[in-house]
PDB file of C-alpha atoms in Angstrom:
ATOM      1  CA  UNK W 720     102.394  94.253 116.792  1.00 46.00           C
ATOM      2  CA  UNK W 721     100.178  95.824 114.374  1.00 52.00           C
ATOM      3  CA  UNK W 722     100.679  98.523 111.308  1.00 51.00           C
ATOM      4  CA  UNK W 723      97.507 100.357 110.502  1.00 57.00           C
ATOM      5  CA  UNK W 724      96.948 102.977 107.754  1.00 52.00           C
ATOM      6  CA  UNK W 725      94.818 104.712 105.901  1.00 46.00           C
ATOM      7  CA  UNK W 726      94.949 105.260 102.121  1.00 46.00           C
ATOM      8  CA  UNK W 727      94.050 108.655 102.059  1.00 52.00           C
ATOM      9  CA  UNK W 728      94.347 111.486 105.105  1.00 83.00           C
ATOM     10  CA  UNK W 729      91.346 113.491 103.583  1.00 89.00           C
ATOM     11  CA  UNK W 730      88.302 112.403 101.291  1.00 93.00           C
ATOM     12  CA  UNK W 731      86.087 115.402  99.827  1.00 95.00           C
ATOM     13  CA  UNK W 732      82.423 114.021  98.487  1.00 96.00           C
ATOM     14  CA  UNK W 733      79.216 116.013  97.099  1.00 97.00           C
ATOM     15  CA  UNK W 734      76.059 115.451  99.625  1.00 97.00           C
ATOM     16  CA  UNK W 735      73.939 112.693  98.694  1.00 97.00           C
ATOM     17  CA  UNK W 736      77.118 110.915  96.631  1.00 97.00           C
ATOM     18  CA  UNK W 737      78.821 107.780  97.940  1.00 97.00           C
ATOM     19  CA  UNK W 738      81.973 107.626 100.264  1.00 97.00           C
ATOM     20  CA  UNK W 739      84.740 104.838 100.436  1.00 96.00           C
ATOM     21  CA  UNK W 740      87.269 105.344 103.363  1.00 95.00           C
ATOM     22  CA  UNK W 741      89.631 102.252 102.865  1.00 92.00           C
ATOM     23  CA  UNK W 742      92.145 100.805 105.780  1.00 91.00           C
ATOM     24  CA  UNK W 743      94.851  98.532 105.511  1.00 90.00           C
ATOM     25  CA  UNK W 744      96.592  96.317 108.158  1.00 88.00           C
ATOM     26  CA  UNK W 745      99.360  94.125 108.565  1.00 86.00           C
ATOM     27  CA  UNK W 746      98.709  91.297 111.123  1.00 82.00           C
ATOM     28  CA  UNK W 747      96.935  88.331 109.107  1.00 81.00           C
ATOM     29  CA  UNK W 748      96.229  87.628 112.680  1.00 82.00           C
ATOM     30  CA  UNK W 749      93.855  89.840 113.470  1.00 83.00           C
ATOM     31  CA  UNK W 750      90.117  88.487 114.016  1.00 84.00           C
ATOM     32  CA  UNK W 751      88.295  91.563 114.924  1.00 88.00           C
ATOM     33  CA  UNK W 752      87.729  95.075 113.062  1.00 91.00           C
ATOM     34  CA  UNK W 753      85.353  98.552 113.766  1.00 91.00           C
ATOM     35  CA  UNK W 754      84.785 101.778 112.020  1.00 93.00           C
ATOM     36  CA  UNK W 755      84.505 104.437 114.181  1.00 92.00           C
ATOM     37  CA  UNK W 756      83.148 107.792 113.566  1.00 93.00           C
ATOM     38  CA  UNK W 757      85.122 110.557 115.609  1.00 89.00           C
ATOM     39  CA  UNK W 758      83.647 114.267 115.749  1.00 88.00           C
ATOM     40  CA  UNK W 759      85.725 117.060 116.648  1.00 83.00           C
ATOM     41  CA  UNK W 760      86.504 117.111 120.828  1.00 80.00           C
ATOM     42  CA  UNK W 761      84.678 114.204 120.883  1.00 84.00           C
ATOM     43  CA  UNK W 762      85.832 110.151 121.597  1.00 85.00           C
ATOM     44  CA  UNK W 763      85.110 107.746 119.192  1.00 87.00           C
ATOM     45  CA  UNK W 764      81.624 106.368 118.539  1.00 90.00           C
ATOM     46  CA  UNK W 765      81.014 102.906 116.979  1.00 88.00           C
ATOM     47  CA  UNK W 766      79.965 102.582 113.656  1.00 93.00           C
ATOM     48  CA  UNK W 767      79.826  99.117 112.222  1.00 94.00           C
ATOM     49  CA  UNK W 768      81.672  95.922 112.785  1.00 92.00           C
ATOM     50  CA  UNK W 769      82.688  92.391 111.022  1.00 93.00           C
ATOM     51  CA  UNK W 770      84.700  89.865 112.087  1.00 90.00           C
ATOM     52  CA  UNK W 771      87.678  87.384 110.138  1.00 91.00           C
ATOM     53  CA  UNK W 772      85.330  84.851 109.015  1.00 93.00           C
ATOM     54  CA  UNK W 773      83.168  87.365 107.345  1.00 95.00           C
ATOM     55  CA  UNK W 774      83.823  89.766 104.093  1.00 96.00           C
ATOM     56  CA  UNK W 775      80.644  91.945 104.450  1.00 97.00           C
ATOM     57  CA  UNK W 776      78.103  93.277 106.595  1.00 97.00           C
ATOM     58  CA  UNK W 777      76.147  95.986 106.089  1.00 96.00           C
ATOM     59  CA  UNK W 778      74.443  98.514 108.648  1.00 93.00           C
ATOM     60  CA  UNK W 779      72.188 101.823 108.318  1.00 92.00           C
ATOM     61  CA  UNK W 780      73.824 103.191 105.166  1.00 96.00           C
ATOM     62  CA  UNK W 781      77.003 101.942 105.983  1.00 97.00           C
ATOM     63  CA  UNK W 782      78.665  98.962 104.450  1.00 97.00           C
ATOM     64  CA  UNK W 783      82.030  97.215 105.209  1.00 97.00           C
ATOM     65  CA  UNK W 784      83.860  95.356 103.095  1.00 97.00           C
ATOM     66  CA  UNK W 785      86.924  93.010 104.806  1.00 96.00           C
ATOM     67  CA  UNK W 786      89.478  91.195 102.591  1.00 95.00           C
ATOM     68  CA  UNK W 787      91.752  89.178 104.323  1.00 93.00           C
ATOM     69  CA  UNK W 788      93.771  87.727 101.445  1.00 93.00           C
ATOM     70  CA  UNK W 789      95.431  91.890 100.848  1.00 94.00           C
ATOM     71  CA  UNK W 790      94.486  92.353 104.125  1.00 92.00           C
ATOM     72  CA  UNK W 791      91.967  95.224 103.444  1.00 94.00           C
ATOM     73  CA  UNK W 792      88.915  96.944 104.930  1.00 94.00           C
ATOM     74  CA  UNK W 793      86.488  99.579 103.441  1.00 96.00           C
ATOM     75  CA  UNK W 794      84.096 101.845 104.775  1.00 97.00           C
ATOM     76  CA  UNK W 795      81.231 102.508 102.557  1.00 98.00           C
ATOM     77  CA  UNK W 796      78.860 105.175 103.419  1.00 98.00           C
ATOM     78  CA  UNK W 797      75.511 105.632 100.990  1.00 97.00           C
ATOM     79  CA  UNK W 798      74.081 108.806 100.412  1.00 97.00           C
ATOM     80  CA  UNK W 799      76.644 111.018 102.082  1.00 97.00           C
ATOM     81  CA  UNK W 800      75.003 113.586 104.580  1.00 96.00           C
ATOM     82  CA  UNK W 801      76.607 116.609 106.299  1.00 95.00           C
ATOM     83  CA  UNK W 802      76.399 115.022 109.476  1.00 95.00           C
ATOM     84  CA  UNK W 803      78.646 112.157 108.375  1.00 97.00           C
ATOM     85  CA  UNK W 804      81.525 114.839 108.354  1.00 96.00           C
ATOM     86  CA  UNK W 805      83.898 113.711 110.762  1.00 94.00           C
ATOM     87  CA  UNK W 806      87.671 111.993 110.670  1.00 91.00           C
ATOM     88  CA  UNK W 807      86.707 108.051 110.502  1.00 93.00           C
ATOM     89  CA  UNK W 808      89.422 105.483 112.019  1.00 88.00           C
ATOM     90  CA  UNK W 809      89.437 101.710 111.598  1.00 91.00           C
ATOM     91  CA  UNK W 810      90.292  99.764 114.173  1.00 88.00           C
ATOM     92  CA  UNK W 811      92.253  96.220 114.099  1.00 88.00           C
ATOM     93  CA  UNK W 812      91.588  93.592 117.073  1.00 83.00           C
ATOM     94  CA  UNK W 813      93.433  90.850 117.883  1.00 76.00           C
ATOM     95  CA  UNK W 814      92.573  88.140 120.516  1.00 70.00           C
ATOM     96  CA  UNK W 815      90.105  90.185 121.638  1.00 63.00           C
ATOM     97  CA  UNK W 816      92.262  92.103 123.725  1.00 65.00           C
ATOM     98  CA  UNK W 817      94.127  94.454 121.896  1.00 69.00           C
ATOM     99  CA  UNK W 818      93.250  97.023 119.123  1.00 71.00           C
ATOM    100  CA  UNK W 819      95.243  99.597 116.606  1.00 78.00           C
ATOM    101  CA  UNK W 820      93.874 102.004 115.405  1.00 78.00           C
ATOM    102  CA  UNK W 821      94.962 103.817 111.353  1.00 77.00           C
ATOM    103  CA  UNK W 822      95.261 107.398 111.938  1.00 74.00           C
ATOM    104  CA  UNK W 823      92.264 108.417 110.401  1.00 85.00           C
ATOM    105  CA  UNK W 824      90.543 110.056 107.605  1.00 90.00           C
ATOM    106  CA  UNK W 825      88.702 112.998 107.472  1.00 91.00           C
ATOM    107  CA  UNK W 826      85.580 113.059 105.870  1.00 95.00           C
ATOM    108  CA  UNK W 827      84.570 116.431 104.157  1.00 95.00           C
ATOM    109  CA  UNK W 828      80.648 116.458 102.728  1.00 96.00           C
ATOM    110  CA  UNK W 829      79.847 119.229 100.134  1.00 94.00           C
ATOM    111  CA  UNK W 830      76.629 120.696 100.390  1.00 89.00           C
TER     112      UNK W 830
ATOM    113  CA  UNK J 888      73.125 100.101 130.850  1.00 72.00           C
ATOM    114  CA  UNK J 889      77.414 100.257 130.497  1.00 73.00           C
ATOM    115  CA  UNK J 890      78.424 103.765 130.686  1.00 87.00           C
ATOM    116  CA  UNK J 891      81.719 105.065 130.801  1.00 89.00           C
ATOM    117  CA  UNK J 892      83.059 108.267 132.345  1.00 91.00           C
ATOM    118  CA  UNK J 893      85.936 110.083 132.333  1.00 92.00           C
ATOM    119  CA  UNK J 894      87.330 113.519 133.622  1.00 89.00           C
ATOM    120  CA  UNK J 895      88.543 116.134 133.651  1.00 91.00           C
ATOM    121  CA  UNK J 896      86.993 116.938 130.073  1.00 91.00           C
ATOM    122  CA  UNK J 897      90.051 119.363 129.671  1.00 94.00           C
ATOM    123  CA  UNK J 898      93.241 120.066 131.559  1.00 96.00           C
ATOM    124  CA  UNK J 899      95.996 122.701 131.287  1.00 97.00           C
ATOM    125  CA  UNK J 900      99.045 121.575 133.535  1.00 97.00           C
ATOM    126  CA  UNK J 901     102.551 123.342 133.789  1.00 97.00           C
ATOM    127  CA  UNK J 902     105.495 121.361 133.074  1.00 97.00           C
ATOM    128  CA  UNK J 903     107.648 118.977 136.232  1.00 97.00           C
ATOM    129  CA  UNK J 904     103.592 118.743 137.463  1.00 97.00           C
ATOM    130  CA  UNK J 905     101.869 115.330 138.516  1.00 97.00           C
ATOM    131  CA  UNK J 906      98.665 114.197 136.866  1.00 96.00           C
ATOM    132  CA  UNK J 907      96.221 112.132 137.384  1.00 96.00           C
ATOM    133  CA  UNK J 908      92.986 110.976 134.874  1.00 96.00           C
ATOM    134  CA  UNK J 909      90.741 108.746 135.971  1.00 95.00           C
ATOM    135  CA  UNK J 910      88.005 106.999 134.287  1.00 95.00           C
ATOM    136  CA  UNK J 911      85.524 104.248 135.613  1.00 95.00           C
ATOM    137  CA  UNK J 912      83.314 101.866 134.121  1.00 93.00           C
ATOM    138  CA  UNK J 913      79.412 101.262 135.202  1.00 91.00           C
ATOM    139  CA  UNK J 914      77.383  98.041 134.238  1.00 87.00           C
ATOM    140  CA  UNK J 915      79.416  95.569 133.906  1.00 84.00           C
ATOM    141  CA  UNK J 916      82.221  93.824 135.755  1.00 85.00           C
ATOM    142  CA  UNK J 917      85.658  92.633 134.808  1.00 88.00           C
ATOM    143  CA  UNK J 918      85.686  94.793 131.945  1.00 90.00           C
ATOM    144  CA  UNK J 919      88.932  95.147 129.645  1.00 89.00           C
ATOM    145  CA  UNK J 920      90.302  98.712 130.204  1.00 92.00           C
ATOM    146  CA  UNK J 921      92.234 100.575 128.209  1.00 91.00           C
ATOM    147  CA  UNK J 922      94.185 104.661 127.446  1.00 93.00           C
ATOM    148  CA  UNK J 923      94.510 105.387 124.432  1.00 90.00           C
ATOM    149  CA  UNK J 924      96.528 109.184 123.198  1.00 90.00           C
ATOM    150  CA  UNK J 925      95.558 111.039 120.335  1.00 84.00           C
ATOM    151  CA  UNK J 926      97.723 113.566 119.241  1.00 76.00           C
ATOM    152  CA  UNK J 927      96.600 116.533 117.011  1.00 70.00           C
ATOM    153  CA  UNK J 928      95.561 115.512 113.728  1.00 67.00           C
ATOM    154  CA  UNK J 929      96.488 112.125 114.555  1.00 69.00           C
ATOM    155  CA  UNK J 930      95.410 108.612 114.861  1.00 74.00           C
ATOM    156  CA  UNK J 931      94.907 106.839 118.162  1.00 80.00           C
ATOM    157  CA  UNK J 932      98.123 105.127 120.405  1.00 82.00           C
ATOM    158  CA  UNK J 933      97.619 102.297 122.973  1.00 83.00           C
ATOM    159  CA  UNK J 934      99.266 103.797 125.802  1.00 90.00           C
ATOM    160  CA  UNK J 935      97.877 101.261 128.523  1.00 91.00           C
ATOM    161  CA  UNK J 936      95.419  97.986 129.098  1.00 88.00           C
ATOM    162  CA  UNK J 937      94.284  95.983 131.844  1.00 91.00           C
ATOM    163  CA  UNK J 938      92.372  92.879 131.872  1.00 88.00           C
ATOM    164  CA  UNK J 939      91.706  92.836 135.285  1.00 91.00           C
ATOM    165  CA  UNK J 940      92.149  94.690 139.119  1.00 94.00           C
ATOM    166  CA  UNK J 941      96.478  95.635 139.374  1.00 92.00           C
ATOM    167  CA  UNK J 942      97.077  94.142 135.706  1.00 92.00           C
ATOM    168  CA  UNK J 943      98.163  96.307 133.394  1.00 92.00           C
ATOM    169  CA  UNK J 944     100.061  95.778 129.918  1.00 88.00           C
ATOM    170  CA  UNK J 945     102.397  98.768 128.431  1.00 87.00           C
ATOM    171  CA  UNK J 946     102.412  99.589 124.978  1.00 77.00           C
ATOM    172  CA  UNK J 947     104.780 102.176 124.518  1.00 76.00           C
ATOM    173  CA  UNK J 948     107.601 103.190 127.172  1.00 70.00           C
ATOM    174  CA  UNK J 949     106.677 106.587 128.216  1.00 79.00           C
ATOM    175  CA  UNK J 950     106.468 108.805 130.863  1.00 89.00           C
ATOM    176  CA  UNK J 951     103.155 107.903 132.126  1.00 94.00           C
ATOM    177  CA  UNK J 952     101.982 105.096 134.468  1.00 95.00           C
ATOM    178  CA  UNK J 953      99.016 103.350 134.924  1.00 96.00           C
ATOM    179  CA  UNK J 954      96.546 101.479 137.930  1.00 96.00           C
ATOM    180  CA  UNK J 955      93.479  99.543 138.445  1.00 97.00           C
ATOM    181  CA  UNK J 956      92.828  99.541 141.905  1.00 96.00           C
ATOM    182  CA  UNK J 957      89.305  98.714 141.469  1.00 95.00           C
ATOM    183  CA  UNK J 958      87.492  96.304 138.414  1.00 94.00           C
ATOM    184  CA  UNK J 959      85.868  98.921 136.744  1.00 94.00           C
ATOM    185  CA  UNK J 960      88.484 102.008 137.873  1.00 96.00           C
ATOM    186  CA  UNK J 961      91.590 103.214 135.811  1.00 96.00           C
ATOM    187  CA  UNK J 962      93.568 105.950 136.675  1.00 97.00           C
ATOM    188  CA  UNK J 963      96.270 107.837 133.999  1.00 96.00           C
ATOM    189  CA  UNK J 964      99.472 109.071 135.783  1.00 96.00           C
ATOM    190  CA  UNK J 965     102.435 111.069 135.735  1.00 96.00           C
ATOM    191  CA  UNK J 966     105.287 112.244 138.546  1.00 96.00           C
ATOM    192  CA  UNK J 967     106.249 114.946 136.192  1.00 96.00           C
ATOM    193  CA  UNK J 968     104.789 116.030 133.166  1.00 96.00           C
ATOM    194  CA  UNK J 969     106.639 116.946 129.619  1.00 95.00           C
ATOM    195  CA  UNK J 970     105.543 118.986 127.237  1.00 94.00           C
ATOM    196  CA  UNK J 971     105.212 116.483 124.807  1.00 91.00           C
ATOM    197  CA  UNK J 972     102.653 114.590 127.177  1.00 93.00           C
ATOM    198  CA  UNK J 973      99.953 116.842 125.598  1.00 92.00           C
ATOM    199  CA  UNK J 974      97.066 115.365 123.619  1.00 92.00           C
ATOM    200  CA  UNK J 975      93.567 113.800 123.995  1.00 92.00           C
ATOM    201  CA  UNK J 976      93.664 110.955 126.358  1.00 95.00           C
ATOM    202  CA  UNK J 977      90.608 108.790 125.750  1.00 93.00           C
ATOM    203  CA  UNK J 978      89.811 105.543 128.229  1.00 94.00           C
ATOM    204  CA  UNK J 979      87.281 102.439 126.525  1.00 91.00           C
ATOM    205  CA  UNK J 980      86.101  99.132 127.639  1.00 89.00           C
ATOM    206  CA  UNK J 981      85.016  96.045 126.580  1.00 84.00           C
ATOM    207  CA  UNK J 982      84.689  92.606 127.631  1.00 78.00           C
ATOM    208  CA  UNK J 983      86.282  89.913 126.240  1.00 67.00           C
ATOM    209  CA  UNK J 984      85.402  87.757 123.264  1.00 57.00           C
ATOM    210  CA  UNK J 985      82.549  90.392 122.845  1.00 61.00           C
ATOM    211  CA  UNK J 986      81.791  93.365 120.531  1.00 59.00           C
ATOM    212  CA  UNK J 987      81.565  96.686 121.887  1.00 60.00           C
ATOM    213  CA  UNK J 988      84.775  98.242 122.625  1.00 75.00           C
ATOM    214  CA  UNK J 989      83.235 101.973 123.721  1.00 85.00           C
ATOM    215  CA  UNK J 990      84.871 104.929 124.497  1.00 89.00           C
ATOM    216  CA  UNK J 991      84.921 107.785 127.305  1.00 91.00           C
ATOM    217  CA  UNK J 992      84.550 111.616 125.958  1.00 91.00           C
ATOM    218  CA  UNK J 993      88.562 112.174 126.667  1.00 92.00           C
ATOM    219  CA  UNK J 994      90.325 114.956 128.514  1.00 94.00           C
ATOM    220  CA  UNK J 995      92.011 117.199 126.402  1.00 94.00           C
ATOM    221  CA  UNK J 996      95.401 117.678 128.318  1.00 95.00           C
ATOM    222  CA  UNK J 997      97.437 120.538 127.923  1.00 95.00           C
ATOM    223  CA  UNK J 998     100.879 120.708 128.956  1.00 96.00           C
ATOM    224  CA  UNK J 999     102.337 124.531 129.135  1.00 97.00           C
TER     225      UNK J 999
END
């Protein structure tokens, strides 16, 4: 199986700062991983994606980090807007098949 | 263009009642299928997943069933519903080996 969490339920940032969401799993196993941005009512929409053999790749303002050796994945967001508020979930694949997701962290810009 | 639907968008439902979500899958074929639950403030639990027309893998034992009876149709069931069966129920796809695991909008099930 698969543990996912989240290091922190809630992160606050100023508009226009930086935000780091951070995710950690258990299953050295696992060969796939996604941020997803989830709005309120809404499913989850795709954000960015790496896979194992890769420790960064970077998108529209969005940058993740994966570390296998602790087993660790970030979220970076640059220049925080108001419309990035939302609860952000990371999501751990294995063979392709099956995915877990951490339960989330809401994301709370400051105008 | 894949799309993916899914319905109702919400749904209140007394206790002891059946239910049934469905959710297909347009533009593509053989697609991996999958229900996920999300309960209130909560992250997201693999109920169900099917790699292919009548296979389907449980997660978690429950009180809900699952079918393919098409490639790109899943269906979400239950003889008799609890209370605790309440939550968003989302259905994705992807394809194997491939990015792009997408989700449907959910149904936002409410169990009184």
């Amino acid at each position: 199986g698969e543990s996912v969490g989240l290091h922190l339920p809630t992160l606050s940032v100023q508009e226009g700062d930086n935000s780091i969401i951070n995710c950690a799993y258990s299953n050295s196993a696992s060969d796939y991983f996604i941020w997803y941005k989830q709005e309120s009512g809404k499913g989850p929409q795709f954000i960015i994606d790496i896979r194992s053999n890769m420790d960064k790749r970077q998108g529209q303002r969005v940058t993740v980090l994966l570390n296998k050796t602790v087993k660790h994945l970030s979220l970076q967001i640059a220049a925080t807007q108001p419309g990035d508020s939302a609860v952000y979930f990371c999501a751990v694949i294995y063979n392709f098949n099956k995915f877990y997701f951490g339960s989330g962290t809401k994301l709370n810009v400051k105008p | 263009s894949q799309t993916i639907h899914q319905w109702p968008a919400t749904l209140v439902q007394p206790v002891g009642s059946p239910l049934s979500l469905e959710c297909t899958v347009e533009g593509t074929s053989n697609p991996n299928l999958y229900w996920y639950r999300q309960a209130a403030g909560r992250g997201l639990q693999l109920l169900f997943y099917s790699v292919g027309i009548g296979q389907i893998s449980s997660e978690v034992p429950q009180n809900l069933s699952a079918s393919r009876p098409q490639d790109r149709q899943f269906i979400l069931s239950s003889k008799k519903l609890l209370l605790s069966d309440s939550g968003f129920y989302l259905c994705a796809w992807s394809v194997q080996g491939l990015t792009g695991y997408t989700f449907g909008s959910g149904t936002r099930l409410t169990v009184v």
